[in-house]
PDB file of C-alpha atoms in Angstrom:
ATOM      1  CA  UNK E   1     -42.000  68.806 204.606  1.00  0.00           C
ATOM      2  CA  UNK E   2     -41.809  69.326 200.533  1.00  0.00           C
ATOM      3  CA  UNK E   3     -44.144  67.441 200.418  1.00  0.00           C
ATOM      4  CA  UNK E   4     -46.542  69.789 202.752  1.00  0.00           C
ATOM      5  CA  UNK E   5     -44.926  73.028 200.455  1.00  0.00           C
ATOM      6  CA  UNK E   6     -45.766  71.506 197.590  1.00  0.00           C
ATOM      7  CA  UNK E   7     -49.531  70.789 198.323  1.00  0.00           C
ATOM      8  CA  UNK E   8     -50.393  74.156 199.882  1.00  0.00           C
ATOM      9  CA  UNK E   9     -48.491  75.738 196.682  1.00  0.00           C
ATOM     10  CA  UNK E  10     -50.713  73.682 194.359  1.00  0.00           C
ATOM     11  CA  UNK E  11     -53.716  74.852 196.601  1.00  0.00           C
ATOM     12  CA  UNK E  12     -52.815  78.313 196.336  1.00  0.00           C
ATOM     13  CA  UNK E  13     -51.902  77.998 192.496  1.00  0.00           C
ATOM     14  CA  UNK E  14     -55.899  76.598 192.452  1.00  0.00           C
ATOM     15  CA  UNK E  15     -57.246  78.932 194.509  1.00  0.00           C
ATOM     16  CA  UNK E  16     -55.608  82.197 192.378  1.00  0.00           C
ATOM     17  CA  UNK E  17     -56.686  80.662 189.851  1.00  0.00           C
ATOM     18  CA  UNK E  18     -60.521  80.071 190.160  1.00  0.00           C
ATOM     19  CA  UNK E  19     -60.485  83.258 190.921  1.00  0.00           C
ATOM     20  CA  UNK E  20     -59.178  84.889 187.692  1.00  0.00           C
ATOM     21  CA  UNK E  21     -61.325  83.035 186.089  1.00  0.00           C
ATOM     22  CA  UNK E  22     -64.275  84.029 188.112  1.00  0.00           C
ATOM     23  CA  UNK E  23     -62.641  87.834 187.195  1.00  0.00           C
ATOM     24  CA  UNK E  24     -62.224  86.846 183.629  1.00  0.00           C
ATOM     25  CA  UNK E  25     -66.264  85.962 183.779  1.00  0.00           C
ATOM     26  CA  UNK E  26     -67.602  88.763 185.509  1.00  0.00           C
ATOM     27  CA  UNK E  27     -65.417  91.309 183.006  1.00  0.00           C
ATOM     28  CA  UNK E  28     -66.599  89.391 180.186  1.00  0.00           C
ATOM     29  CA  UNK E  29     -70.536  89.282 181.435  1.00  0.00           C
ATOM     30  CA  UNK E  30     -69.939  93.024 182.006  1.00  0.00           C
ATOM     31  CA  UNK E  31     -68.150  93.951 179.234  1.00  0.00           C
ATOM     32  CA  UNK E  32     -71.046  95.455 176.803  1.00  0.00           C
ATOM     33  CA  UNK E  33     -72.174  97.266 179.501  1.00  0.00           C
ATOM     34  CA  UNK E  34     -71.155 101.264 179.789  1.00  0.00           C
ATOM     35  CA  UNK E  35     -72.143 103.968 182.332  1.00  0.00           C
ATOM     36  CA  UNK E  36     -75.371 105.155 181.587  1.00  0.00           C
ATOM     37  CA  UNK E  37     -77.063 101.701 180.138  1.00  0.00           C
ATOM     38  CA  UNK E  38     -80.768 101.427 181.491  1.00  0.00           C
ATOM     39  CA  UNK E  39     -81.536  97.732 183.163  1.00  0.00           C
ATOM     40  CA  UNK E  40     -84.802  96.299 182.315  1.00  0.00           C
ATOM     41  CA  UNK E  41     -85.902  93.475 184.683  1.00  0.00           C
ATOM     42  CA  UNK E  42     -88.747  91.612 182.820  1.00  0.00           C
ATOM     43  CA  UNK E  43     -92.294  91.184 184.493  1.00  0.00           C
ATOM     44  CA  UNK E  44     -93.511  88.167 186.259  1.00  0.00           C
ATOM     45  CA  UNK E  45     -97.283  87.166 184.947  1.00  0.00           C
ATOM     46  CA  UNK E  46     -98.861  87.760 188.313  1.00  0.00           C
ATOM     47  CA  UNK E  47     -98.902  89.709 191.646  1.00  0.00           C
ATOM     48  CA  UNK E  48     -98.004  93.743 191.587  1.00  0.00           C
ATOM     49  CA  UNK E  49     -95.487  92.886 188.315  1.00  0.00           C
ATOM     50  CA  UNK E  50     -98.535  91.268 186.544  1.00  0.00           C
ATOM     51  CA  UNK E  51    -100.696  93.650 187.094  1.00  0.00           C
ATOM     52  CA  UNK E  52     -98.533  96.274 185.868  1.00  0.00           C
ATOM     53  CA  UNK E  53     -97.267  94.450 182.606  1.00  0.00           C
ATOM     54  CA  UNK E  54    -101.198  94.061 182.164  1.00  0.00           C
ATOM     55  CA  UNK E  55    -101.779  97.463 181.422  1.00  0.00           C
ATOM     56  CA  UNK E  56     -98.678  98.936 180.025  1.00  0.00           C
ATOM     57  CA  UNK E  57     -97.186  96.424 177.902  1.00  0.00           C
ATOM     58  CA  UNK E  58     -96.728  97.864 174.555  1.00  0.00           C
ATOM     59  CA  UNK E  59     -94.014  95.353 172.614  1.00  0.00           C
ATOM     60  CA  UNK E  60     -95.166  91.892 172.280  1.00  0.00           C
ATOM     61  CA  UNK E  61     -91.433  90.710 172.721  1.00  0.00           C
ATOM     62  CA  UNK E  62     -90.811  92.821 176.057  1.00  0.00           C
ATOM     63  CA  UNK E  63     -92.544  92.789 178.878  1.00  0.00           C
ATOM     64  CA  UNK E  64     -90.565  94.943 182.326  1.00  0.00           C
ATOM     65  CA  UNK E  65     -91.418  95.975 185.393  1.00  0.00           C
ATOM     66  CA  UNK E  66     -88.474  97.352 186.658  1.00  0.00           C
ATOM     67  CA  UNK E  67     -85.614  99.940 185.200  1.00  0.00           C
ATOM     68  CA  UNK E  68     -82.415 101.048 187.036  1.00  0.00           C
ATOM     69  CA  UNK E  69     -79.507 103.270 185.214  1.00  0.00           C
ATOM     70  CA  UNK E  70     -75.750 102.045 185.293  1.00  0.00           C
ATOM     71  CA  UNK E  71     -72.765 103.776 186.874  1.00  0.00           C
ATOM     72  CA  UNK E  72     -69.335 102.996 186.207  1.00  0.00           C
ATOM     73  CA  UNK E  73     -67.609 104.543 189.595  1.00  0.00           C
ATOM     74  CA  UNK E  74     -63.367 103.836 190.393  1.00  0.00           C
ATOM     75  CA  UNK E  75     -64.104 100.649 188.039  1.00  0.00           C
ATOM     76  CA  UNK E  76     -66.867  99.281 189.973  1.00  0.00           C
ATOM     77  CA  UNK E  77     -70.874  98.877 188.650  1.00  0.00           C
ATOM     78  CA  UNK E  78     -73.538  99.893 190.074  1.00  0.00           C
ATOM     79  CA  UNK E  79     -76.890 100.380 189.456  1.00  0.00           C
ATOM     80  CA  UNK E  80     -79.134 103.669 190.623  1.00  0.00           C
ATOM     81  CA  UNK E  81     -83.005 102.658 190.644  1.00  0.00           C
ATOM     82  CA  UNK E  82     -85.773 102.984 192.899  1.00  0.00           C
ATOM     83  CA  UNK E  83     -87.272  99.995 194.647  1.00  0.00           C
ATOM     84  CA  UNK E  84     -89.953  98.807 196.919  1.00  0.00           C
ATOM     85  CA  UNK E  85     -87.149  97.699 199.557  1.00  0.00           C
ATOM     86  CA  UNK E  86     -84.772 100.648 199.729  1.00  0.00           C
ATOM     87  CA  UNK E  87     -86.279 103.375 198.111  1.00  0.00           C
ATOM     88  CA  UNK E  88     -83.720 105.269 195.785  1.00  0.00           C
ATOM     89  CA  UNK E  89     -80.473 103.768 195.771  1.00  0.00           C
ATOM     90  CA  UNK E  90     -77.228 103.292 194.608  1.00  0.00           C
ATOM     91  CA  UNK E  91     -76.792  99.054 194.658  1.00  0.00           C
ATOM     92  CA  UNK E  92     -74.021  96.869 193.611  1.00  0.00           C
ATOM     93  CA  UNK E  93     -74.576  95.682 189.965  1.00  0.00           C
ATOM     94  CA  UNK E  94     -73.970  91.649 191.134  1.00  0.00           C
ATOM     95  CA  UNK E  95     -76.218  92.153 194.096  1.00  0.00           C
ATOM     96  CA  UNK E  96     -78.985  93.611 191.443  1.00  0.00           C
ATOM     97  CA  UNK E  97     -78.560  90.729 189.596  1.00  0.00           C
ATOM     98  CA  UNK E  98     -78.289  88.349 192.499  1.00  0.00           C
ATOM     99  CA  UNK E  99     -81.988  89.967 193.477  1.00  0.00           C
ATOM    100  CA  UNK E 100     -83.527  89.422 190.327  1.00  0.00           C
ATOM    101  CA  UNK E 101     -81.886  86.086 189.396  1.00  0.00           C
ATOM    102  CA  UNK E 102     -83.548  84.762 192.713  1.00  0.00           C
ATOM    103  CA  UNK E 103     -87.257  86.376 191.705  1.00  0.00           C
ATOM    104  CA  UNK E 104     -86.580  84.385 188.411  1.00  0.00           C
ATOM    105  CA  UNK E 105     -86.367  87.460 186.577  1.00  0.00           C
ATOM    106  CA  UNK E 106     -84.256  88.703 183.186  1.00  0.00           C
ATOM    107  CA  UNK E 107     -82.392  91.983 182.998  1.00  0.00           C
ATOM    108  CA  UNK E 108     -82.123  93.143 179.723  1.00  0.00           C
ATOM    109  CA  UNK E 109     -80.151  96.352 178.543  1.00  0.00           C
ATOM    110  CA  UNK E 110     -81.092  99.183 176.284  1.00  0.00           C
ATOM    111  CA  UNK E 111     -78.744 102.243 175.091  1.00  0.00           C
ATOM    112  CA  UNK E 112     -79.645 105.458 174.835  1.00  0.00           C
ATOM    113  CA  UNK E 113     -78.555 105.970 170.604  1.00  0.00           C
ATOM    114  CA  UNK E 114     -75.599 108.186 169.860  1.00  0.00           C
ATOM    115  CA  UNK E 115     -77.437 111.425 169.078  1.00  0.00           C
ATOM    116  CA  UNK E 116     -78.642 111.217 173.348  1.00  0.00           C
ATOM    117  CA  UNK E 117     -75.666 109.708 174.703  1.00  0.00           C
ATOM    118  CA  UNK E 118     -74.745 113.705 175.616  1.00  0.00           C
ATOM    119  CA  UNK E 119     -77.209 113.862 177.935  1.00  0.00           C
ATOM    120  CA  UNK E 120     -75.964 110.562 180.299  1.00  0.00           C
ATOM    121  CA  UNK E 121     -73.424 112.563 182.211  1.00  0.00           C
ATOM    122  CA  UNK E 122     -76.352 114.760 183.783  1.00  0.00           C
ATOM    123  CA  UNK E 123     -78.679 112.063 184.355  1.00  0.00           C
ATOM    124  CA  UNK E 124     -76.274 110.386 186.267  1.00  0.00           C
ATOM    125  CA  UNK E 125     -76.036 113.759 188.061  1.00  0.00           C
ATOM    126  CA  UNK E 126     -79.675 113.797 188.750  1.00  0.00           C
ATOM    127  CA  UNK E 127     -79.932 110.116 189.652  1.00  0.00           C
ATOM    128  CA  UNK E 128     -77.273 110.244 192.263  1.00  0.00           C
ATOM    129  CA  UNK E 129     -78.661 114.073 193.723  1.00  0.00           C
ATOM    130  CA  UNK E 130     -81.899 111.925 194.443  1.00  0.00           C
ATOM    131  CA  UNK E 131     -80.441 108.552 196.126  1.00  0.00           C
ATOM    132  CA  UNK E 132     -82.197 108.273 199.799  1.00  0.00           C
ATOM    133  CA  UNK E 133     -85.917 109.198 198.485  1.00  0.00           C
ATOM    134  CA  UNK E 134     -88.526 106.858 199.520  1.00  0.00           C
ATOM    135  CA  UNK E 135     -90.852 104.558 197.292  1.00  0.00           C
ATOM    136  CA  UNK E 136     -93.671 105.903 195.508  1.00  0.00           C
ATOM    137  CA  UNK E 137     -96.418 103.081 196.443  1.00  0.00           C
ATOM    138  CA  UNK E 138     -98.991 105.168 195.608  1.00  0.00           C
ATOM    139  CA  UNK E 139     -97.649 105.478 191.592  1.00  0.00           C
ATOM    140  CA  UNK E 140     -99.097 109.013 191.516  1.00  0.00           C
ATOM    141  CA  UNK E 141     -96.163 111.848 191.070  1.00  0.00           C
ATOM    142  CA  UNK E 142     -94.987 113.509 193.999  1.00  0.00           C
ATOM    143  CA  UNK E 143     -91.639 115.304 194.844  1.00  0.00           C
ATOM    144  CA  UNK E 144     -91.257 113.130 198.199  1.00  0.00           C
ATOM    145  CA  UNK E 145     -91.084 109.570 196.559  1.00  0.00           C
ATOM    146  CA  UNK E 146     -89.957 107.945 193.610  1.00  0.00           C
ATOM    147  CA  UNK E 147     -91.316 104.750 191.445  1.00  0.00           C
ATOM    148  CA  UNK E 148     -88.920 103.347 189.144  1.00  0.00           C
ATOM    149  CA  UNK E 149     -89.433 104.790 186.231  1.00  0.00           C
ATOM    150  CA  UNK E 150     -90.145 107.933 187.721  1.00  0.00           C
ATOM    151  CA  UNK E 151     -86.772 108.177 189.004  1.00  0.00           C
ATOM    152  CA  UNK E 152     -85.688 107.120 185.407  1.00  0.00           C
ATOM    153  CA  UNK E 153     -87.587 109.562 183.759  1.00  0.00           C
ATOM    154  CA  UNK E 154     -87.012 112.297 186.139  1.00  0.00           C
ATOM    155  CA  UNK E 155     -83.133 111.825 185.660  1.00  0.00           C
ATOM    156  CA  UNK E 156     -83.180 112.646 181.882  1.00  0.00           C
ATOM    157  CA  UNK E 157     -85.971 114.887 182.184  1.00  0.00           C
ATOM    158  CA  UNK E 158     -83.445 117.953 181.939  1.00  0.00           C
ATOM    159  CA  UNK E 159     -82.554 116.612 178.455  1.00  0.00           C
ATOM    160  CA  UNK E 160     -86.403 115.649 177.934  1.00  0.00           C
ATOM    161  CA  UNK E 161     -85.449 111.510 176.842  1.00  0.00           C
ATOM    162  CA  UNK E 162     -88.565 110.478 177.840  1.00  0.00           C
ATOM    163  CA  UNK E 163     -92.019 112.526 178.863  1.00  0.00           C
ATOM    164  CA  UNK E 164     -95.043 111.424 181.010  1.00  0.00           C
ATOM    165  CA  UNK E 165     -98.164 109.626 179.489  1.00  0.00           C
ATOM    166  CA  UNK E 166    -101.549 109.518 181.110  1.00  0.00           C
ATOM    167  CA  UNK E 167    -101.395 106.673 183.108  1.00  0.00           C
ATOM    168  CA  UNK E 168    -104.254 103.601 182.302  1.00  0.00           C
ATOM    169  CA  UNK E 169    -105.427 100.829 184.498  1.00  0.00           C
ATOM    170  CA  UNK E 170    -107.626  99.509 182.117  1.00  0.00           C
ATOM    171  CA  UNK E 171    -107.599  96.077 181.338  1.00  0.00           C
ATOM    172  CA  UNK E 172    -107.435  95.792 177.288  1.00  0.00           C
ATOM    173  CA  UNK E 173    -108.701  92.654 177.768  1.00  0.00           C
ATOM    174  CA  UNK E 174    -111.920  93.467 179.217  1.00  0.00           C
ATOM    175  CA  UNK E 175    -111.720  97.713 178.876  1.00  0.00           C
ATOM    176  CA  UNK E 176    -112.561  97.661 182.486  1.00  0.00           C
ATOM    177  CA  UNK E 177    -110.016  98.860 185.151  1.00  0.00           C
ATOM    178  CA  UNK E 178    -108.575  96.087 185.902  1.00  0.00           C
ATOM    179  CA  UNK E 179    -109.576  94.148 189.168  1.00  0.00           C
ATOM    180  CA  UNK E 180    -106.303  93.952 191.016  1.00  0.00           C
ATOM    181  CA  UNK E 181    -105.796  98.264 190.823  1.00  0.00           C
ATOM    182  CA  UNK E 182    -109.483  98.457 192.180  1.00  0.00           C
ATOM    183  CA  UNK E 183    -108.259  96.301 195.052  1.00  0.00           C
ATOM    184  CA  UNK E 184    -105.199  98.146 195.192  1.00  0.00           C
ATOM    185  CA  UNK E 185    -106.806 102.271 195.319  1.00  0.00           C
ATOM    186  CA  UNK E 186    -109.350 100.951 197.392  1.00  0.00           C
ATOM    187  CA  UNK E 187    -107.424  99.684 200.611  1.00  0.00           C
ATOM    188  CA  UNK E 188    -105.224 102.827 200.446  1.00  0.00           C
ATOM    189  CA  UNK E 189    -108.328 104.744 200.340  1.00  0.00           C
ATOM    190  CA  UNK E 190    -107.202 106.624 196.718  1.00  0.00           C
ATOM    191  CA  UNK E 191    -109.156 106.731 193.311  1.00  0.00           C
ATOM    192  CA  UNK E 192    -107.563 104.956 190.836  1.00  0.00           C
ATOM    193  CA  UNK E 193    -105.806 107.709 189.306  1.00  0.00           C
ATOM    194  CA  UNK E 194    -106.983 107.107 185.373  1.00  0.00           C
ATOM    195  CA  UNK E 195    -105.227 109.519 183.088  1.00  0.00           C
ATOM    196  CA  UNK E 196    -103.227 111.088 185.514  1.00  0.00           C
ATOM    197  CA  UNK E 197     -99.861 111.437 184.290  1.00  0.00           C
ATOM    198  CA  UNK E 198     -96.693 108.807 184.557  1.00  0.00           C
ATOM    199  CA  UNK E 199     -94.784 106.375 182.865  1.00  0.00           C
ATOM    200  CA  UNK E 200     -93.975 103.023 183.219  1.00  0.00           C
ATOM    201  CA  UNK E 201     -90.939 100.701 182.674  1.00  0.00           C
ATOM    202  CA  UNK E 202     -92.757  99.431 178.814  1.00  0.00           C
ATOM    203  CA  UNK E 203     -93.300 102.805 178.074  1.00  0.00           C
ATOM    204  CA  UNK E 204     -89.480 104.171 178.476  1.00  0.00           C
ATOM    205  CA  UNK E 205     -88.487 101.202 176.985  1.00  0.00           C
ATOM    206  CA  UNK E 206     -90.350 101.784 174.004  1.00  0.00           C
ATOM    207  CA  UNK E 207     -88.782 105.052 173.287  1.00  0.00           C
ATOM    208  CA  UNK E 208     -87.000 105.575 169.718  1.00  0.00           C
ATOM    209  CA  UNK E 209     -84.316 106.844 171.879  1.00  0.00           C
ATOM    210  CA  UNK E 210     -83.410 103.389 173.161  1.00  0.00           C
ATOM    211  CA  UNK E 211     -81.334 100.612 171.321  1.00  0.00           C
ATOM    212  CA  UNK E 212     -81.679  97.190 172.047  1.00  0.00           C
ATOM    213  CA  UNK E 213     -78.138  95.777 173.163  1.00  0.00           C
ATOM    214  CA  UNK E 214     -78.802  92.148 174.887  1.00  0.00           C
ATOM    215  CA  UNK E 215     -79.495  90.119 177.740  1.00  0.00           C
ATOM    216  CA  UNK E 216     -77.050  90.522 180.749  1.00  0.00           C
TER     217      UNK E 216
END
């Protein structure tokens, strides 16, 4: 019978164990992070990501598609983006990662710099006030749907951290519109709205308001 205590004990003693450490890891992987970090998820080099990356990239280093904000809420992370599947949500920061990691995609994170780090508290304000919106799969600004970094930019846009561009499809490779957003206006029955105004996840992240902090 001590012998059958002493096993399960050690099994327990194991079990606690792995899972401190798997505590210790997930503090320490989360540790730069603080409320109000933007996510970057880097582009793949084809489909909808690679066609986007094509005509916004701006850094020759960096290359996103995607951009959600972090929360820090009763010592949990979470991250508040817009997304194809979902539309504007609040998700779980590992099951953000989780959905990237399997896509084969980076997340990188940028800070807004001291002298904007006032204006975080009502951008999280904004972000959560317009959870439960739908996706914007059109990409042209509305008030019923959000892209990405629409949602992004429309969260600081109280505090004016980023501003709207007119959008390009153009293909600097060619200076045509690029083949895949002809494809894409046309089945949806839409001209492809050239110099409309936007932004894009390489465009926020090229902000001077932004600091570089790493890779998560």
């Amino acid at each position: 019978m001590f012998q059958k205590i002493s096993k399960t004990l050690i099994y327990s003693i194991f079990f606690v164990v792995i899972l401190l450490l798997q505590y210790c890891a997930s503090q320490s992987k989360f540790g730069k992070l603080k409320s109000g970090d933007l996510l970057f998820v880097t582009a793949k080099e084809t489909g909808l990501s690679g066609a986007i990356n094509n005509v916004t990239q701006k850094q020759k280093e960096a290359s996103f598609d995607h951009i959600g904000i972090v929360e820090k809420e009763n010592n949990h992370w979470y991250v508040l983006h817009a997304a194809p599947k979902g539309g504007s949500q609040k998700q779980d920061l590992k099951s953000f990662l989780t959905d990237q990691s399997d896509d084969g995609q980076k997340v990188m994170i940028y800070r807004l710099k001291p002298e904007y780090q006032k204006s975080i508290p009502a951008a999280l304000k904004k972000a959560e006030f317009m959870l439960g919106k739908p996706y914007n799969f059109n990409y042209i600004l509305d008030e019923n749907s959000y892209y990405c970094s629409d949602y992004i930019e429309r969260a600081f846009r109280e505090n004016q951290i980023f501003k709207l561009e007119p959008m390009t499809f153009i293909d600097p490779k060619t200076g045509k519109t690029n083949e895949f957003w002809t494809g894409f206006y046309k089945k949806k029955n839409l001209e492809v709205p050239e110099g409309k105004p936007g932004c894009n996840p390489n465009g926020l992240a090229a902000s001077d308001k932004l600091e570089k902090i790493g890779e998560l």
